[in-house]
Amino acid sequence: ETGVTQTPRHLVMGMTNKKSLKCEQHLGHNAMYWYKQSAKKPLELMFVYSLEERVENNSVPSRFSPECPNSSHLFLHLHTLQPEDSALYLCASSQESQGLAKNIQYFGAGTRLSVL
Amino acid sequence: AQKITQTQPGMFVQEKEAVTLDCTYDTSDPSYGLFWYKQPSSGEMIFLIYQGSYDQQNATEGRYSLNFQKARKSANLVISASQLGDSAMYFCAMREAKLGANNLFFGTGTRLTVIP
């Protein structure tokens, strides 16, 4: 148990559906992340929130919309997805300090998303 | 250019033997951190071990040790006395201090299988 909980664990949705992924961290961290993990590709950073402000959006399509209402919760809202968006979506959190390389990211178990 | 390279897509090791998983990295930042994560089939990314670029000694955590060769830019993970539960994907990652929270770069991973 890493202290980062993701729900649901599995999700199947059609291309016209709207769904949301939820992440909650119980570690008192001040930064949260969404990653996409596709087969045989490195983890791709999608969004970063630090102190509840979005600081990074790595050119993610607008059909993915993040929300961070407070430092413990992170959502990823999904709409009109494509089959190539099927992947494992991982949430992580860390305690960020400026310029310090050791800020360890702790991950949840992920949501395995299938888009039909 | 790839920041992190893991050249072994798959490795096999006999139970109770030691195994080395390779990782090379590329950075011009003098301050950086190197991480290893384990991902079992359940999906959760589990933090294993950290090595800072200025650390004088190789990091160790229980059965895990990191063979850090700075001049060669390599950070190989050594698992001693392998157990069946060590079968998983293993990812090497790097963070450069100067760029802050959004730049944890991952390799493509190595799948380790422990043979009874």
PDB file of C-alpha atoms in Angstrom:
ATOM      1  CA  GLU A   1       0.000   0.000   0.000  1.00  0.00           C
ATOM      2  CA  THR A   2       1.695   3.184  -1.203  1.00  0.00           C
ATOM      3  CA  GLY A   3      -0.832   5.686   0.127  1.00  0.00           C
ATOM      4  CA  VAL A   4      -2.098   6.564  -3.347  1.00  0.00           C
ATOM      5  CA  THR A   5      -5.506   5.145  -4.261  1.00  0.00           C
ATOM      6  CA  GLN A   6      -6.982   5.111  -7.747  1.00  0.00           C
ATOM      7  CA  THR A   7     -10.537   4.287  -8.762  1.00  0.00           C
ATOM      8  CA  PRO A   8     -11.858   2.579 -10.720  1.00  0.00           C
ATOM      9  CA  ARG A   9      -9.229  -0.110 -11.319  1.00  0.00           C
ATOM     10  CA  HIS A  10     -10.774  -1.062 -14.656  1.00  0.00           C
ATOM     11  CA  LEU A  11     -12.923   0.958 -17.037  1.00  0.00           C
ATOM     12  CA  VAL A  12     -14.461   0.143 -20.386  1.00  0.00           C
ATOM     13  CA  MET A  13     -16.040   2.999 -22.275  1.00  0.00           C
ATOM     14  CA  GLY A  14     -17.362   3.812 -25.692  1.00  0.00           C
ATOM     15  CA  MET A  15     -16.005   6.659 -27.749  1.00  0.00           C
ATOM     16  CA  THR A  16     -18.989   8.865 -26.977  1.00  0.00           C
ATOM     17  CA  ASN A  17     -19.026   8.306 -23.209  1.00  0.00           C
ATOM     18  CA  LYS A  18     -17.882  10.686 -20.495  1.00  0.00           C
ATOM     19  CA  LYS A  19     -16.137   9.226 -17.471  1.00  0.00           C
ATOM     20  CA  SER A  20     -13.745  10.334 -14.742  1.00  0.00           C
ATOM     21  CA  LEU A  21     -10.751   8.729 -13.089  1.00  0.00           C
ATOM     22  CA  LYS A  22     -10.105   9.517  -9.447  1.00  0.00           C
ATOM     23  CA  CYS A  23      -6.887   9.607  -7.455  1.00  0.00           C
ATOM     24  CA  GLU A  24      -6.491  10.246  -3.739  1.00  0.00           C
ATOM     25  CA  GLN A  25      -3.244  10.480  -1.799  1.00  0.00           C
ATOM     26  CA  HIS A  26      -2.904  10.074   1.968  1.00  0.00           C
ATOM     27  CA  LEU A  27       0.750  11.069   2.197  1.00  0.00           C
ATOM     28  CA  GLY A  28       0.457  14.813   2.775  1.00  0.00           C
ATOM     29  CA  HIS A  29       2.242  15.538  -0.504  1.00  0.00           C
ATOM     30  CA  ASN A  30       2.001  18.820  -2.397  1.00  0.00           C
ATOM     31  CA  ALA A  31       2.291  17.581  -5.991  1.00  0.00           C
ATOM     32  CA  MET A  32       0.246  15.105  -8.013  1.00  0.00           C
ATOM     33  CA  TYR A  33       0.709  13.647 -11.483  1.00  0.00           C
ATOM     34  CA  TRP A  34      -1.120  11.761 -14.221  1.00  0.00           C
ATOM     35  CA  TYR A  35       0.860   9.350 -16.412  1.00  0.00           C
ATOM     36  CA  LYS A  36      -0.183   7.233 -19.372  1.00  0.00           C
ATOM     37  CA  GLN A  37       1.414   3.814 -19.812  1.00  0.00           C
ATOM     38  CA  SER A  38       0.995   2.161 -23.195  1.00  0.00           C
ATOM     39  CA  ALA A  39       2.464  -1.181 -24.190  1.00  0.00           C
ATOM     40  CA  LYS A  40       6.193  -1.090 -24.984  1.00  0.00           C
ATOM     41  CA  LYS A  41       6.470   2.672 -24.483  1.00  0.00           C
ATOM     42  CA  PRO A  42       7.999   4.635 -21.603  1.00  0.00           C
ATOM     43  CA  LEU A  43       5.614   6.215 -19.163  1.00  0.00           C
ATOM     44  CA  GLU A  44       4.294   9.474 -20.563  1.00  0.00           C
ATOM     45  CA  LEU A  45       3.739  12.363 -18.204  1.00  0.00           C
ATOM     46  CA  MET A  46       0.364  13.965 -18.928  1.00  0.00           C
ATOM     47  CA  PHE A  47      -0.269  16.516 -16.190  1.00  0.00           C
ATOM     48  CA  VAL A  48       1.445  17.860 -13.098  1.00  0.00           C
ATOM     49  CA  TYR A  49      -0.189  19.797 -10.285  1.00  0.00           C
ATOM     50  CA  SER A  50       1.984  21.448  -7.678  1.00  0.00           C
ATOM     51  CA  LEU A  51       0.240  23.192  -4.755  1.00  0.00           C
ATOM     52  CA  GLU A  52      -3.023  22.638  -6.680  1.00  0.00           C
ATOM     53  CA  GLU A  53      -1.807  24.701  -9.637  1.00  0.00           C
ATOM     54  CA  ARG A  54      -1.271  22.992 -12.966  1.00  0.00           C
ATOM     55  CA  VAL A  55       2.356  23.451 -13.893  1.00  0.00           C
ATOM     56  CA  GLU A  56       2.727  21.087 -16.814  1.00  0.00           C
ATOM     57  CA  ASN A  57       0.562  19.875 -19.659  1.00  0.00           C
ATOM     58  CA  ASN A  58       2.648  17.878 -22.069  1.00  0.00           C
ATOM     59  CA  SER A  59       0.567  18.595 -25.177  1.00  0.00           C
ATOM     60  CA  VAL A  60      -2.190  16.242 -24.115  1.00  0.00           C
ATOM     61  CA  PRO A  61      -5.338  16.246 -26.305  1.00  0.00           C
ATOM     62  CA  SER A  62      -8.242  18.275 -24.935  1.00  0.00           C
ATOM     63  CA  ARG A  63     -10.373  15.131 -24.598  1.00  0.00           C
ATOM     64  CA  PHE A  64      -8.397  14.634 -21.366  1.00  0.00           C
ATOM     65  CA  SER A  65      -9.227  17.254 -18.744  1.00  0.00           C
ATOM     66  CA  PRO A  66      -7.582  17.225 -15.286  1.00  0.00           C
ATOM     67  CA  GLU A  67      -8.975  18.670 -12.100  1.00  0.00           C
ATOM     68  CA  CYS A  68      -7.232  19.128  -8.753  1.00  0.00           C
ATOM     69  CA  PRO A  69      -9.716  20.470  -6.169  1.00  0.00           C
ATOM     70  CA  ASN A  70      -7.233  20.134  -3.285  1.00  0.00           C
ATOM     71  CA  SER A  71      -3.796  18.716  -2.584  1.00  0.00           C
ATOM     72  CA  SER A  72      -5.157  15.234  -1.809  1.00  0.00           C
ATOM     73  CA  HIS A  73      -7.410  14.662  -4.807  1.00  0.00           C
ATOM     74  CA  LEU A  74      -6.843  14.533  -8.536  1.00  0.00           C
ATOM     75  CA  PHE A  75      -9.295  13.711 -11.296  1.00  0.00           C
ATOM     76  CA  LEU A  76      -8.930  12.977 -14.974  1.00  0.00           C
ATOM     77  CA  HIS A  77     -12.112  13.680 -16.923  1.00  0.00           C
ATOM     78  CA  LEU A  78     -12.460  11.748 -20.168  1.00  0.00           C
ATOM     79  CA  HIS A  79     -14.740  12.487 -23.125  1.00  0.00           C
ATOM     80  CA  THR A  80     -14.954  11.368 -26.760  1.00  0.00           C
ATOM     81  CA  LEU A  81     -11.868   9.182 -26.413  1.00  0.00           C
ATOM     82  CA  GLN A  82     -10.290   7.184 -29.217  1.00  0.00           C
ATOM     83  CA  PRO A  83      -9.331   3.487 -29.202  1.00  0.00           C
ATOM     84  CA  GLU A  84      -5.635   4.498 -29.093  1.00  0.00           C
ATOM     85  CA  ASP A  85      -6.298   6.068 -25.696  1.00  0.00           C
ATOM     86  CA  SER A  86      -6.648   2.574 -24.249  1.00  0.00           C
ATOM     87  CA  ALA A  87      -3.838   2.268 -21.699  1.00  0.00           C
ATOM     88  CA  LEU A  88      -2.995   2.085 -18.008  1.00  0.00           C
ATOM     89  CA  TYR A  89      -3.398   5.502 -16.388  1.00  0.00           C
ATOM     90  CA  LEU A  90      -1.243   5.986 -13.331  1.00  0.00           C
ATOM     91  CA  CYS A  91      -1.488   8.656 -10.680  1.00  0.00           C
ATOM     92  CA  ALA A  92       1.471   9.645  -8.519  1.00  0.00           C
ATOM     93  CA  SER A  93       2.227  12.104  -5.748  1.00  0.00           C
ATOM     94  CA  SER A  94       5.372  13.577  -4.244  1.00  0.00           C
ATOM     95  CA  GLN A  95       6.584  16.199  -1.799  1.00  0.00           C
ATOM     96  CA  GLU A  96       8.316  18.716  -4.005  1.00  0.00           C
ATOM     97  CA  SER A  97      11.238  20.865  -2.926  1.00  0.00           C
ATOM     98  CA  GLN A  98      12.771  23.370  -5.278  1.00  0.00           C
ATOM     99  CA  GLY A  99      15.852  22.085  -7.073  1.00  0.00           C
ATOM    100  CA  LEU A 100      16.085  18.841  -5.139  1.00  0.00           C
ATOM    101  CA  ALA A 101      16.443  15.751  -7.282  1.00  0.00           C
ATOM    102  CA  LYS A 102      15.363  13.217  -4.650  1.00  0.00           C
ATOM    103  CA  ASN A 103      11.641  13.962  -4.621  1.00  0.00           C
ATOM    104  CA  ILE A 104      10.307  10.424  -4.826  1.00  0.00           C
ATOM    105  CA  GLN A 105       7.055   9.897  -6.656  1.00  0.00           C
ATOM    106  CA  TYR A 106       4.691   7.331  -5.149  1.00  0.00           C
ATOM    107  CA  PHE A 107       2.246   5.693  -7.521  1.00  0.00           C
ATOM    108  CA  GLY A 108      -1.211   4.231  -7.327  1.00  0.00           C
ATOM    109  CA  ALA A 109      -2.160   0.894  -8.885  1.00  0.00           C
ATOM    110  CA  GLY A 110      -3.593   2.549 -11.969  1.00  0.00           C
ATOM    111  CA  THR A 111      -6.815   2.457 -13.948  1.00  0.00           C
ATOM    112  CA  ARG A 112      -6.766   0.130 -16.932  1.00  0.00           C
ATOM    113  CA  LEU A 113      -8.861   1.872 -19.569  1.00  0.00           C
ATOM    114  CA  SER A 114     -10.289   0.226 -22.667  1.00  0.00           C
ATOM    115  CA  VAL A 115     -11.958   2.406 -25.290  1.00  0.00           C
ATOM    116  CA  LEU A 116     -14.226   0.527 -27.668  1.00  0.00           C
TER     117      LEU A 116
ATOM    118  CA  ALA B   1      17.590  11.578 -27.517  1.00  0.00           C
ATOM    119  CA  GLN B   2      16.608   8.937 -24.986  1.00  0.00           C
ATOM    120  CA  LYS B   3      17.228  10.091 -21.444  1.00  0.00           C
ATOM    121  CA  ILE B   4      17.023   6.570 -20.025  1.00  0.00           C
ATOM    122  CA  THR B   5      17.960   3.371 -21.852  1.00  0.00           C
ATOM    123  CA  GLN B   6      17.183  -0.113 -20.666  1.00  0.00           C
ATOM    124  CA  THR B   7      18.578  -2.564 -23.217  1.00  0.00           C
ATOM    125  CA  GLN B   8      17.191  -5.796 -21.726  1.00  0.00           C
ATOM    126  CA  PRO B   9      13.533  -6.311 -22.622  1.00  0.00           C
ATOM    127  CA  GLY B  10      13.514  -9.554 -20.608  1.00  0.00           C
ATOM    128  CA  MET B  11      15.705 -11.348 -18.108  1.00  0.00           C
ATOM    129  CA  PHE B  12      15.532 -14.739 -16.412  1.00  0.00           C
ATOM    130  CA  VAL B  13      17.114 -15.654 -13.102  1.00  0.00           C
ATOM    131  CA  GLN B  14      17.124 -18.781 -10.991  1.00  0.00           C
ATOM    132  CA  GLU B  15      15.543 -18.447  -7.583  1.00  0.00           C
ATOM    133  CA  LYS B  16      18.108 -17.494  -4.890  1.00  0.00           C
ATOM    134  CA  GLU B  17      20.586 -16.218  -7.494  1.00  0.00           C
ATOM    135  CA  ALA B  18      21.555 -12.567  -8.048  1.00  0.00           C
ATOM    136  CA  VAL B  19      20.604 -10.631 -11.174  1.00  0.00           C
ATOM    137  CA  THR B  20      21.686  -7.296 -12.644  1.00  0.00           C
ATOM    138  CA  LEU B  21      19.306  -5.095 -14.616  1.00  0.00           C
ATOM    139  CA  ASP B  22      21.015  -2.529 -16.810  1.00  0.00           C
ATOM    140  CA  CYS B  23      20.261   1.168 -17.068  1.00  0.00           C
ATOM    141  CA  THR B  24      22.167   3.967 -18.779  1.00  0.00           C
ATOM    142  CA  TYR B  25      21.201   7.614 -18.733  1.00  0.00           C
ATOM    143  CA  ASP B  26      21.965  10.841 -20.507  1.00  0.00           C
ATOM    144  CA  THR B  27      22.086  14.253 -18.865  1.00  0.00           C
ATOM    145  CA  SER B  28      24.203  17.381 -18.769  1.00  0.00           C
ATOM    146  CA  ASP B  29      22.794  18.474 -15.390  1.00  0.00           C
ATOM    147  CA  PRO B  30      25.389  17.878 -12.633  1.00  0.00           C
ATOM    148  CA  SER B  31      22.590  17.397 -10.090  1.00  0.00           C
ATOM    149  CA  TYR B  32      20.256  14.521 -10.796  1.00  0.00           C
ATOM    150  CA  GLY B  33      18.629  11.543  -9.166  1.00  0.00           C
ATOM    151  CA  LEU B  34      18.224   7.988 -10.360  1.00  0.00           C
ATOM    152  CA  PHE B  35      15.317   5.770  -9.333  1.00  0.00           C
ATOM    153  CA  TRP B  36      14.273   2.176  -9.792  1.00  0.00           C
ATOM    154  CA  TYR B  37      10.645   1.087  -9.678  1.00  0.00           C
ATOM    155  CA  LYS B  38       9.060  -2.356  -9.728  1.00  0.00           C
ATOM    156  CA  GLN B  39       5.728  -2.957 -11.456  1.00  0.00           C
ATOM    157  CA  PRO B  40       4.052  -6.307 -10.749  1.00  0.00           C
ATOM    158  CA  SER B  41       1.214  -7.531 -12.939  1.00  0.00           C
ATOM    159  CA  SER B  42      -1.235  -5.727 -10.635  1.00  0.00           C
ATOM    160  CA  GLY B  43      -0.031  -2.445 -12.174  1.00  0.00           C
ATOM    161  CA  GLU B  44       1.217  -0.515  -9.167  1.00  0.00           C
ATOM    162  CA  MET B  45       4.633   1.142  -9.567  1.00  0.00           C
ATOM    163  CA  ILE B  46       6.596   0.444  -6.399  1.00  0.00           C
ATOM    164  CA  PHE B  47       9.594   2.623  -5.536  1.00  0.00           C
ATOM    165  CA  LEU B  48      12.666   0.501  -4.782  1.00  0.00           C
ATOM    166  CA  ILE B  49      15.825   2.577  -4.511  1.00  0.00           C
ATOM    167  CA  TYR B  50      17.298   6.024  -5.123  1.00  0.00           C
ATOM    168  CA  GLN B  51      20.810   7.245  -6.011  1.00  0.00           C
ATOM    169  CA  GLY B  52      21.800  10.910  -6.050  1.00  0.00           C
ATOM    170  CA  SER B  53      24.446  12.150  -8.445  1.00  0.00           C
ATOM    171  CA  TYR B  54      26.561  13.480  -5.576  1.00  0.00           C
ATOM    172  CA  ASP B  55      26.237  10.397  -3.394  1.00  0.00           C
ATOM    173  CA  GLN B  56      29.666   8.906  -2.729  1.00  0.00           C
ATOM    174  CA  GLN B  57      28.456   5.401  -2.020  1.00  0.00           C
ATOM    175  CA  ASN B  58      26.213   3.066  -3.963  1.00  0.00           C
ATOM    176  CA  ALA B  59      22.681   2.961  -2.604  1.00  0.00           C
ATOM    177  CA  THR B  60      21.404  -0.183  -0.936  1.00  0.00           C
ATOM    178  CA  GLU B  61      17.929  -1.137   0.289  1.00  0.00           C
ATOM    179  CA  GLY B  62      17.671  -4.674   1.620  1.00  0.00           C
ATOM    180  CA  ARG B  63      18.226  -7.059  -1.295  1.00  0.00           C
ATOM    181  CA  TYR B  64      18.421  -4.180  -3.772  1.00  0.00           C
ATOM    182  CA  SER B  65      21.613  -2.306  -4.549  1.00  0.00           C
ATOM    183  CA  LEU B  66      22.431   0.205  -7.220  1.00  0.00           C
ATOM    184  CA  ASN B  67      25.734  -0.105  -9.067  1.00  0.00           C
ATOM    185  CA  PHE B  68      26.344   3.566  -9.859  1.00  0.00           C
ATOM    186  CA  GLN B  69      29.123   4.281 -12.352  1.00  0.00           C
ATOM    187  CA  LYS B  70      28.980   8.017 -12.912  1.00  0.00           C
ATOM    188  CA  ALA B  71      31.654   8.253 -15.616  1.00  0.00           C
ATOM    189  CA  ARG B  72      29.884   5.600 -17.656  1.00  0.00           C
ATOM    190  CA  LYS B  73      26.454   7.079 -16.871  1.00  0.00           C
ATOM    191  CA  SER B  74      25.122   3.755 -15.746  1.00  0.00           C
ATOM    192  CA  ALA B  75      22.902   2.877 -12.784  1.00  0.00           C
ATOM    193  CA  ASN B  76      22.366  -0.852 -12.796  1.00  0.00           C
ATOM    194  CA  LEU B  77      20.042  -2.496 -10.282  1.00  0.00           C
ATOM    195  CA  VAL B  78      21.327  -5.604  -8.541  1.00  0.00           C
ATOM    196  CA  ILE B  79      18.823  -7.908  -6.878  1.00  0.00           C
ATOM    197  CA  SER B  80      20.415 -10.491  -4.604  1.00  0.00           C
ATOM    198  CA  ALA B  81      18.888 -13.813  -3.537  1.00  0.00           C
ATOM    199  CA  SER B  82      16.028 -13.584  -6.060  1.00  0.00           C
ATOM    200  CA  GLN B  83      12.583 -14.642  -4.930  1.00  0.00           C
ATOM    201  CA  LEU B  84       9.562 -15.716  -6.974  1.00  0.00           C
ATOM    202  CA  GLY B  85       7.837 -12.501  -5.928  1.00  0.00           C
ATOM    203  CA  ASP B  86      10.544 -10.505  -7.706  1.00  0.00           C
ATOM    204  CA  SER B  87       9.020 -11.450 -11.068  1.00  0.00           C
ATOM    205  CA  ALA B  88       7.800  -8.121 -12.467  1.00  0.00           C
ATOM    206  CA  MET B  89       8.652  -5.228 -14.768  1.00  0.00           C
ATOM    207  CA  TYR B  90      11.475  -3.020 -13.548  1.00  0.00           C
ATOM    208  CA  PHE B  91      11.818   0.603 -14.613  1.00  0.00           C
ATOM    209  CA  CYS B  92      14.779   2.914 -14.299  1.00  0.00           C
ATOM    210  CA  ALA B  93      14.023   6.640 -14.090  1.00  0.00           C
ATOM    211  CA  MET B  94      15.918   9.893 -13.780  1.00  0.00           C
ATOM    212  CA  ARG B  95      15.123  13.346 -12.530  1.00  0.00           C
ATOM    213  CA  GLU B  96      17.204  16.427 -13.267  1.00  0.00           C
ATOM    214  CA  ALA B  97      17.155  18.913 -10.401  1.00  0.00           C
ATOM    215  CA  LYS B  98      17.249  22.048 -12.520  1.00  0.00           C
ATOM    216  CA  LEU B  99      13.969  21.381 -14.304  1.00  0.00           C
ATOM    217  CA  GLY B 100      11.847  20.682 -11.250  1.00  0.00           C
ATOM    218  CA  ALA B 101       8.801  18.569 -10.735  1.00  0.00           C
ATOM    219  CA  ASN B 102       7.791  17.626 -14.223  1.00  0.00           C
ATOM    220  CA  ASN B 103      10.763  15.750 -15.543  1.00  0.00           C
ATOM    221  CA  LEU B 104      10.944  12.204 -14.201  1.00  0.00           C
ATOM    222  CA  PHE B 105      12.096  10.298 -17.297  1.00  0.00           C
ATOM    223  CA  PHE B 106      11.425   6.574 -17.481  1.00  0.00           C
ATOM    224  CA  GLY B 107      13.010   3.805 -19.518  1.00  0.00           C
ATOM    225  CA  THR B 108      11.024   1.153 -21.382  1.00  0.00           C
ATOM    226  CA  GLY B 109      11.553  -1.401 -18.633  1.00  0.00           C
ATOM    227  CA  THR B 110      12.919  -4.919 -18.189  1.00  0.00           C
ATOM    228  CA  ARG B 111      10.674  -7.877 -17.496  1.00  0.00           C
ATOM    229  CA  LEU B 112      12.289 -10.108 -14.889  1.00  0.00           C
ATOM    230  CA  THR B 113      11.172 -13.708 -14.517  1.00  0.00           C
ATOM    231  CA  VAL B 114      12.388 -15.719 -11.533  1.00  0.00           C
ATOM    232  CA  ILE B 115      12.528 -19.447 -12.226  1.00  0.00           C
ATOM    233  CA  PRO B 116      11.875 -21.865  -9.353  1.00  0.00           C
TER     234      PRO B 116
END
